[in-house]
mmCIF file of C-alpha atoms in Angstrom:
data_model
loop_
_atom_site.group_PDB
_atom_site.id
_atom_site.type_symbol
_atom_site.label_atom_id
_atom_site.label_comp_id
_atom_site.label_asym_id
_atom_site.label_seq_id
_atom_site.Cartn_x
_atom_site.Cartn_y
_atom_site.Cartn_z
ATOM 1 C CA ALA F 1001 12.477 10.669 -4.475
ATOM 2 C CA GLN F 1002 9.549 11.133 -2.100
ATOM 3 C CA THR F 1003 9.653 9.920 1.070
ATOM 4 C CA VAL F 1004 7.109 9.406 3.940
ATOM 5 C CA THR F 1005 7.903 9.553 7.596
ATOM 6 C CA GLN F 1006 5.637 8.187 10.206
ATOM 7 C CA SER F 1007 7.337 8.848 13.516
ATOM 8 C CA GLN F 1008 5.232 6.846 15.826
ATOM 9 C CA PRO F 1009 5.536 3.286 15.545
ATOM 10 C CA GLU F 1010 2.940 2.648 17.970
ATOM 11 C CA MET F 1011 0.248 4.300 19.635
ATOM 12 C CA SER F 1012 -2.715 3.635 22.106
ATOM 13 C CA VAL F 1013 -6.205 5.227 22.689
ATOM 14 C CA GLN F 1014 -8.823 4.559 25.077
ATOM 15 C CA GLU F 1015 -12.107 3.807 23.420
ATOM 16 C CA ALA F 1016 -14.534 6.557 22.773
ATOM 17 C CA GLU F 1017 -11.406 9.173 22.886
ATOM 18 C CA THR F 1018 -9.869 10.648 19.992
ATOM 19 C CA VAL F 1019 -6.397 9.913 18.673
ATOM 20 C CA THR F 1020 -4.094 11.540 15.969
ATOM 21 C CA LEU F 1021 -1.647 9.919 13.950
ATOM 22 C CA SER F 1022 1.371 11.947 12.409
ATOM 23 C CA CYS F 1023 2.669 11.544 8.888
ATOM 24 C CA THR F 1024 5.198 13.847 7.135
ATOM 25 C CA TYR F 1025 6.625 13.705 3.536
ATOM 26 C CA ASP F 1026 9.411 15.140 1.376
ATOM 27 C CA THR F 1027 8.480 16.116 -2.104
ATOM 28 C CA SER F 1028 9.201 18.875 -4.694
ATOM 29 C CA GLU F 1029 6.469 18.330 -6.532
ATOM 30 C CA SER F 1030 3.436 20.468 -6.216
ATOM 31 C CA ASP F 1031 0.551 18.133 -7.407
ATOM 32 C CA TYR F 1032 0.156 14.881 -5.698
ATOM 33 C CA TYR F 1033 -2.256 12.666 -3.646
ATOM 34 C CA LEU F 1034 -2.106 11.700 0.083
ATOM 35 C CA PHE F 1035 -3.641 8.592 1.444
ATOM 36 C CA TRP F 1036 -4.266 6.721 4.773
ATOM 37 C CA TYR F 1037 -4.390 2.943 4.615
ATOM 38 C CA LYS F 1038 -5.588 0.690 7.622
ATOM 39 C CA GLN F 1039 -4.300 -2.903 7.783
ATOM 40 C CA PRO F 1040 -6.626 -4.917 10.680
ATOM 41 C CA PRO F 1041 -5.202 -8.046 11.629
ATOM 42 C CA SER F 1042 -7.118 -9.947 8.638
ATOM 43 C CA ARG F 1043 -4.128 -8.231 6.648
ATOM 44 C CA GLN F 1044 -6.683 -6.779 4.167
ATOM 45 C CA MET F 1045 -5.635 -3.069 3.296
ATOM 46 C CA ILE F 1046 -8.464 -0.655 3.448
ATOM 47 C CA LEU F 1047 -8.378 2.797 2.173
ATOM 48 C CA VAL F 1048 -9.482 5.159 5.084
ATOM 49 C CA ILE F 1049 -8.939 8.716 3.512
ATOM 50 C CA ARG F 1050 -7.435 10.364 0.791
ATOM 51 C CA GLN F 1051 -6.616 14.019 -0.021
ATOM 52 C CA GLU F 1052 -5.779 15.882 -3.200
ATOM 53 C CA ALA F 1053 -2.799 18.495 -2.557
ATOM 54 C CA TYR F 1054 -4.504 21.345 -4.494
ATOM 55 C CA LYS F 1055 -7.662 20.926 -2.357
ATOM 56 C CA GLN F 1056 -7.146 23.215 0.854
ATOM 57 C CA GLN F 1057 -10.107 21.792 2.591
ATOM 58 C CA ASN F 1058 -9.441 18.581 4.931
ATOM 59 C CA ALA F 1059 -11.042 15.355 3.832
ATOM 60 C CA THR F 1060 -13.497 14.061 6.329
ATOM 61 C CA GLU F 1061 -14.972 10.453 6.552
ATOM 62 C CA ASN F 1062 -17.324 9.861 9.250
ATOM 63 C CA ARG F 1063 -14.924 9.568 12.421
ATOM 64 C CA PHE F 1064 -11.773 9.922 10.453
ATOM 65 C CA SER F 1065 -10.497 13.466 9.316
ATOM 66 C CA VAL F 1066 -7.100 14.619 8.180
ATOM 67 C CA ASN F 1067 -5.193 17.772 9.193
ATOM 68 C CA PHE F 1068 -3.236 18.659 5.820
ATOM 69 C CA GLN F 1069 -0.659 21.137 6.126
ATOM 70 C CA LYS F 1070 0.807 21.476 2.681
ATOM 71 C CA ALA F 1071 3.637 24.178 3.411
ATOM 72 C CA ALA F 1072 4.723 22.005 6.578
ATOM 73 C CA LYS F 1073 4.496 18.926 4.474
ATOM 74 C CA SER F 1074 2.263 17.266 6.901
ATOM 75 C CA PHE F 1075 -0.690 14.817 6.729
ATOM 76 C CA SER F 1076 -1.982 13.747 10.041
ATOM 77 C CA LEU F 1077 -4.844 11.435 10.708
ATOM 78 C CA LYS F 1078 -7.332 11.936 13.368
ATOM 79 C CA ILE F 1079 -9.756 9.320 14.747
ATOM 80 C CA SER F 1080 -12.615 10.531 16.748
ATOM 81 C CA ASP F 1081 -14.560 8.154 19.213
ATOM 82 C CA SER F 1082 -12.378 5.416 18.780
ATOM 83 C CA GLN F 1083 -13.771 1.906 18.522
ATOM 84 C CA LEU F 1084 -12.210 -1.427 19.175
ATOM 85 C CA GLY F 1085 -12.574 -2.375 15.376
ATOM 86 C CA ASP F 1086 -10.136 0.838 14.616
ATOM 87 C CA ALA F 1087 -7.052 -1.391 16.131
ATOM 88 C CA ALA F 1088 -4.888 -1.954 13.279
ATOM 89 C CA MET F 1089 -1.759 -1.115 11.598
ATOM 90 C CA TYR F 1090 -2.122 2.469 9.609
ATOM 91 C CA PHE F 1091 -0.062 3.403 6.807
ATOM 92 C CA CYS F 1092 0.347 6.912 5.454
ATOM 93 C CA ALA F 1093 0.913 7.048 1.495
ATOM 94 C CA TYR F 1094 2.167 9.436 -1.340
ATOM 95 C CA ARG F 1095 1.437 9.433 -4.891
ATOM 96 C CA SER F 1096 2.632 11.910 -7.421
ATOM 97 C CA ALA F 1097 -0.047 13.191 -9.835
ATOM 98 C CA ASN F 1098 2.899 14.190 -12.504
ATOM 99 C CA SER F 1099 2.741 10.675 -14.166
ATOM 100 C CA GLY F 1100 -0.413 8.283 -14.207
ATOM 101 C CA ASN F 1101 1.853 5.398 -13.363
ATOM 102 C CA THR F 1102 3.824 6.482 -10.562
ATOM 103 C CA PRO F 1103 3.540 3.967 -7.504
ATOM 104 C CA LEU F 1104 2.565 4.654 -4.050
ATOM 105 C CA VAL F 1105 5.235 5.514 -1.401
ATOM 106 C CA PHE F 1106 4.447 4.264 1.951
ATOM 107 C CA GLY F 1107 5.547 5.078 5.326
ATOM 108 C CA LYS F 1108 6.560 2.186 7.749
ATOM 109 C CA GLY F 1109 3.321 2.693 9.933
ATOM 110 C CA THR F 1110 1.669 3.058 13.073
ATOM 111 C CA ARG F 1111 0.191 0.471 15.098
ATOM 112 C CA LEU F 1112 -2.804 1.620 16.998
ATOM 113 C CA SER F 1113 -3.956 -0.406 19.850
ATOM 114 C CA VAL F 1114 -7.579 0.617 21.410
ATOM 115 C CA ILE F 1115 -8.068 -0.024 24.967
ATOM 116 C CA ALA F 1116 -11.569 -1.000 26.126
ATOM 117 C CA ASP Q 475 -16.220 -3.723 -5.806
ATOM 118 C CA VAL Q 476 -12.833 -4.104 -7.531
ATOM 119 C CA LYS Q 477 -11.321 -7.336 -6.138
ATOM 120 C CA VAL Q 478 -7.542 -8.201 -6.093
ATOM 121 C CA THR Q 479 -7.237 -11.997 -5.462
ATOM 122 C CA GLN Q 480 -3.917 -13.609 -4.460
ATOM 123 C CA SER Q 481 -3.743 -17.251 -5.022
ATOM 124 C CA SER Q 482 -2.371 -18.439 -1.606
ATOM 125 C CA ARG Q 483 -2.932 -17.046 1.745
ATOM 126 C CA TYR Q 484 -0.078 -18.911 3.118
ATOM 127 C CA LEU Q 485 2.953 -20.853 1.552
ATOM 128 C CA VAL Q 486 5.954 -22.683 2.504
ATOM 129 C CA LYS Q 487 8.599 -23.375 0.110
ATOM 130 C CA ARG Q 488 12.309 -24.748 0.349
ATOM 131 C CA THR Q 489 15.567 -22.724 -0.084
ATOM 132 C CA GLY Q 490 16.364 -22.958 -3.847
ATOM 133 C CA GLU Q 491 12.871 -23.601 -5.212
ATOM 134 C CA LYS Q 492 11.332 -21.589 -7.927
ATOM 135 C CA VAL Q 493 8.247 -19.499 -6.566
ATOM 136 C CA PHE Q 494 5.244 -18.514 -8.243
ATOM 137 C CA LEU Q 495 2.881 -15.864 -6.574
ATOM 138 C CA GLU Q 496 -0.143 -14.900 -8.545
ATOM 139 C CA CYS Q 497 -2.354 -11.918 -8.556
ATOM 140 C CA VAL Q 498 -5.591 -11.318 -10.476
ATOM 141 C CA GLN Q 499 -7.678 -8.159 -10.776
ATOM 142 C CA ASP Q 500 -11.120 -8.183 -12.037
ATOM 143 C CA MET Q 501 -11.791 -4.295 -12.978
ATOM 144 C CA ASP Q 502 -9.626 -3.688 -15.851
ATOM 145 C CA HIS Q 503 -6.888 -1.713 -14.209
ATOM 146 C CA GLU Q 504 -3.802 -0.497 -15.838
ATOM 147 C CA ASN Q 505 -1.559 -0.758 -13.151
ATOM 148 C CA MET Q 506 -0.289 -3.305 -11.140
ATOM 149 C CA PHE Q 507 2.050 -3.721 -8.222
ATOM 150 C CA TRP Q 508 3.942 -6.219 -5.826
ATOM 151 C CA TYR Q 509 5.231 -4.970 -2.288
ATOM 152 C CA ARG Q 510 6.774 -6.951 0.478
ATOM 153 C CA GLN Q 511 5.744 -6.069 3.837
ATOM 154 C CA ASP Q 512 8.274 -6.677 6.850
ATOM 155 C CA PRO Q 513 7.895 -5.652 10.433
ATOM 156 C CA GLY Q 514 9.427 -2.239 10.816
ATOM 157 C CA LEU Q 515 10.072 -1.739 7.342
ATOM 158 C CA GLY Q 516 6.565 -0.998 5.985
ATOM 159 C CA LEU Q 517 5.700 -1.736 2.367
ATOM 160 C CA ARG Q 518 8.243 -1.794 0.041
ATOM 161 C CA LEU Q 519 7.962 -2.038 -3.779
ATOM 162 C CA ILE Q 520 9.368 -4.615 -5.684
ATOM 163 C CA TYR Q 521 8.094 -4.360 -9.173
ATOM 164 C CA PHE Q 522 5.068 -2.677 -11.005
ATOM 165 C CA SER Q 523 3.530 -2.834 -14.322
ATOM 166 C CA TYR Q 524 1.516 -0.372 -16.193
ATOM 167 C CA ASP Q 525 0.594 -2.318 -19.033
ATOM 168 C CA VAL Q 526 0.567 -5.780 -20.404
ATOM 169 C CA LYS Q 527 4.223 -7.134 -21.058
ATOM 170 C CA MET Q 528 5.489 -3.990 -19.493
ATOM 171 C CA LYS Q 529 7.499 -3.831 -15.882
ATOM 172 C CA GLU Q 530 9.241 -1.380 -14.152
ATOM 173 C CA LYS Q 531 11.728 -2.124 -11.117
ATOM 174 C CA GLY Q 532 10.866 -0.578 -7.770
ATOM 175 C CA ASP Q 533 13.024 -0.379 -4.715
ATOM 176 C CA ILE Q 534 13.913 -3.782 -4.276
ATOM 177 C CA PRO Q 535 13.927 -5.905 -7.006
ATOM 178 C CA GLU Q 536 16.993 -7.873 -6.673
ATOM 179 C CA GLY Q 537 15.986 -11.791 -6.332
ATOM 180 C CA TYR Q 538 12.562 -11.549 -8.233
ATOM 181 C CA SER Q 539 11.006 -10.976 -11.392
ATOM 182 C CA VAL Q 540 7.490 -10.286 -12.598
ATOM 183 C CA SER Q 541 5.301 -11.365 -15.574
ATOM 184 C CA ARG Q 542 2.345 -9.697 -17.021
ATOM 185 C CA GLU Q 543 0.815 -11.747 -20.244
ATOM 186 C CA LYS Q 544 -2.588 -10.592 -19.678
ATOM 187 C CA LYS Q 545 -3.857 -7.418 -18.184
ATOM 188 C CA GLU Q 546 -5.701 -9.089 -15.207
ATOM 189 C CA ARG Q 547 -2.846 -10.903 -13.978
ATOM 190 C CA PHE Q 548 0.573 -10.151 -12.478
ATOM 191 C CA SER Q 549 2.872 -12.703 -11.326
ATOM 192 C CA LEU Q 550 5.748 -12.238 -9.181
ATOM 193 C CA ILE Q 551 8.607 -14.961 -9.471
ATOM 194 C CA LEU Q 552 11.199 -15.863 -6.751
ATOM 195 C CA GLU Q 553 13.669 -17.515 -8.846
ATOM 196 C CA SER Q 554 15.787 -19.104 -6.519
ATOM 197 C CA ALA Q 555 13.896 -18.722 -3.075
ATOM 198 C CA SER Q 556 15.969 -17.831 -0.153
ATOM 199 C CA THR Q 557 15.579 -17.282 3.401
ATOM 200 C CA ASN Q 558 15.821 -13.592 3.515
ATOM 201 C CA GLN Q 559 12.584 -13.713 1.060
ATOM 202 C CA THR Q 560 10.620 -14.809 3.959
ATOM 203 C CA SER Q 561 7.857 -12.050 4.075
ATOM 204 C CA MET Q 562 4.224 -10.781 3.229
ATOM 205 C CA TYR Q 563 3.603 -10.344 -0.144
ATOM 206 C CA LEU Q 564 1.041 -7.612 -1.362
ATOM 207 C CA CYS Q 565 -0.394 -7.350 -4.705
ATOM 208 C CA ALA Q 566 -2.425 -4.142 -5.699
ATOM 209 C CA SER Q 567 -3.802 -2.568 -8.752
ATOM 210 C CA SER Q 568 -5.129 0.847 -9.802
ATOM 211 C CA LEU Q 569 -6.297 3.036 -12.588
ATOM 212 C CA VAL Q 570 -4.019 5.218 -14.242
ATOM 213 C CA SER Q 571 -4.028 8.648 -11.996
ATOM 214 C CA GLY Q 572 -5.228 11.656 -13.523
ATOM 215 C CA THR Q 573 -8.030 10.239 -15.308
ATOM 216 C CA GLY Q 574 -10.481 11.735 -12.847
ATOM 217 C CA ASN Q 575 -9.778 9.775 -9.761
ATOM 218 C CA LEU Q 576 -7.445 9.768 -6.931
ATOM 219 C CA CYS Q 577 -6.146 6.354 -7.825
ATOM 220 C CA GLY Q 578 -5.700 4.930 -4.609
ATOM 221 C CA TYR Q 579 -4.987 0.920 -4.783
ATOM 222 C CA THR Q 580 -6.998 -1.909 -4.367
ATOM 223 C CA PHE Q 581 -5.000 -4.552 -2.400
ATOM 224 C CA GLY Q 582 -5.077 -8.388 -2.568
ATOM 225 C CA SER Q 583 -5.245 -10.137 1.116
ATOM 226 C CA GLY Q 584 -1.764 -10.888 0.886
ATOM 227 C CA THR Q 585 0.322 -14.074 0.688
ATOM 228 C CA ARG Q 586 2.817 -15.021 3.811
ATOM 229 C CA LEU Q 587 5.652 -16.940 2.560
ATOM 230 C CA THR Q 588 8.127 -18.667 4.425
ATOM 231 C CA VAL Q 589 11.284 -20.041 2.846
ATOM 232 C CA VAL Q 590 12.719 -22.805 5.053
#
């Protein structure tokens, strides 16, 4: 079974600075998807960014980018120019591409605080 | 936008009660999921369904059952609520992966259930 590990339960960053959240995963598959979700205090889970394993190019969405290292099974999230609204729980998730119905496997989350 | 609606945001029930948590999605997604979220444990899969009347056990199905009589509705049932089922419950839906999309989830806003 696949597992996802987020080794940092909590992180903090100064406003306008850059922070990187770590995520590693364990799988024997070659084709899969990776995701970062954000859960603010409102509790609504929001998709931040996603990556297809067969793509070597790292995904980028505005201030959010990933460092996808397939051989190392690492998928870190970089947040640039951090804003107060970035404060949230962040979850890394894995989904197999081998079956159309497999669920996402989530890490335990990293709580990010942004200091003004 | 896809919308996933959970019927209650907060719920307080007594030990031994039968509890129904309802989830409805409006975008014809095949897959629906129930997770519980606890501090330090992340999101753990309870049950999922990939079609009407179909269900699959997740990682922690004990004490729960589900019902999917219509494609848009997926109900989580606590047959006899216990205090250790006090948690945040998140419903999600998705398309089948491999159909040309990256198949992340769309989440509901969660139900915080307290069993007393």
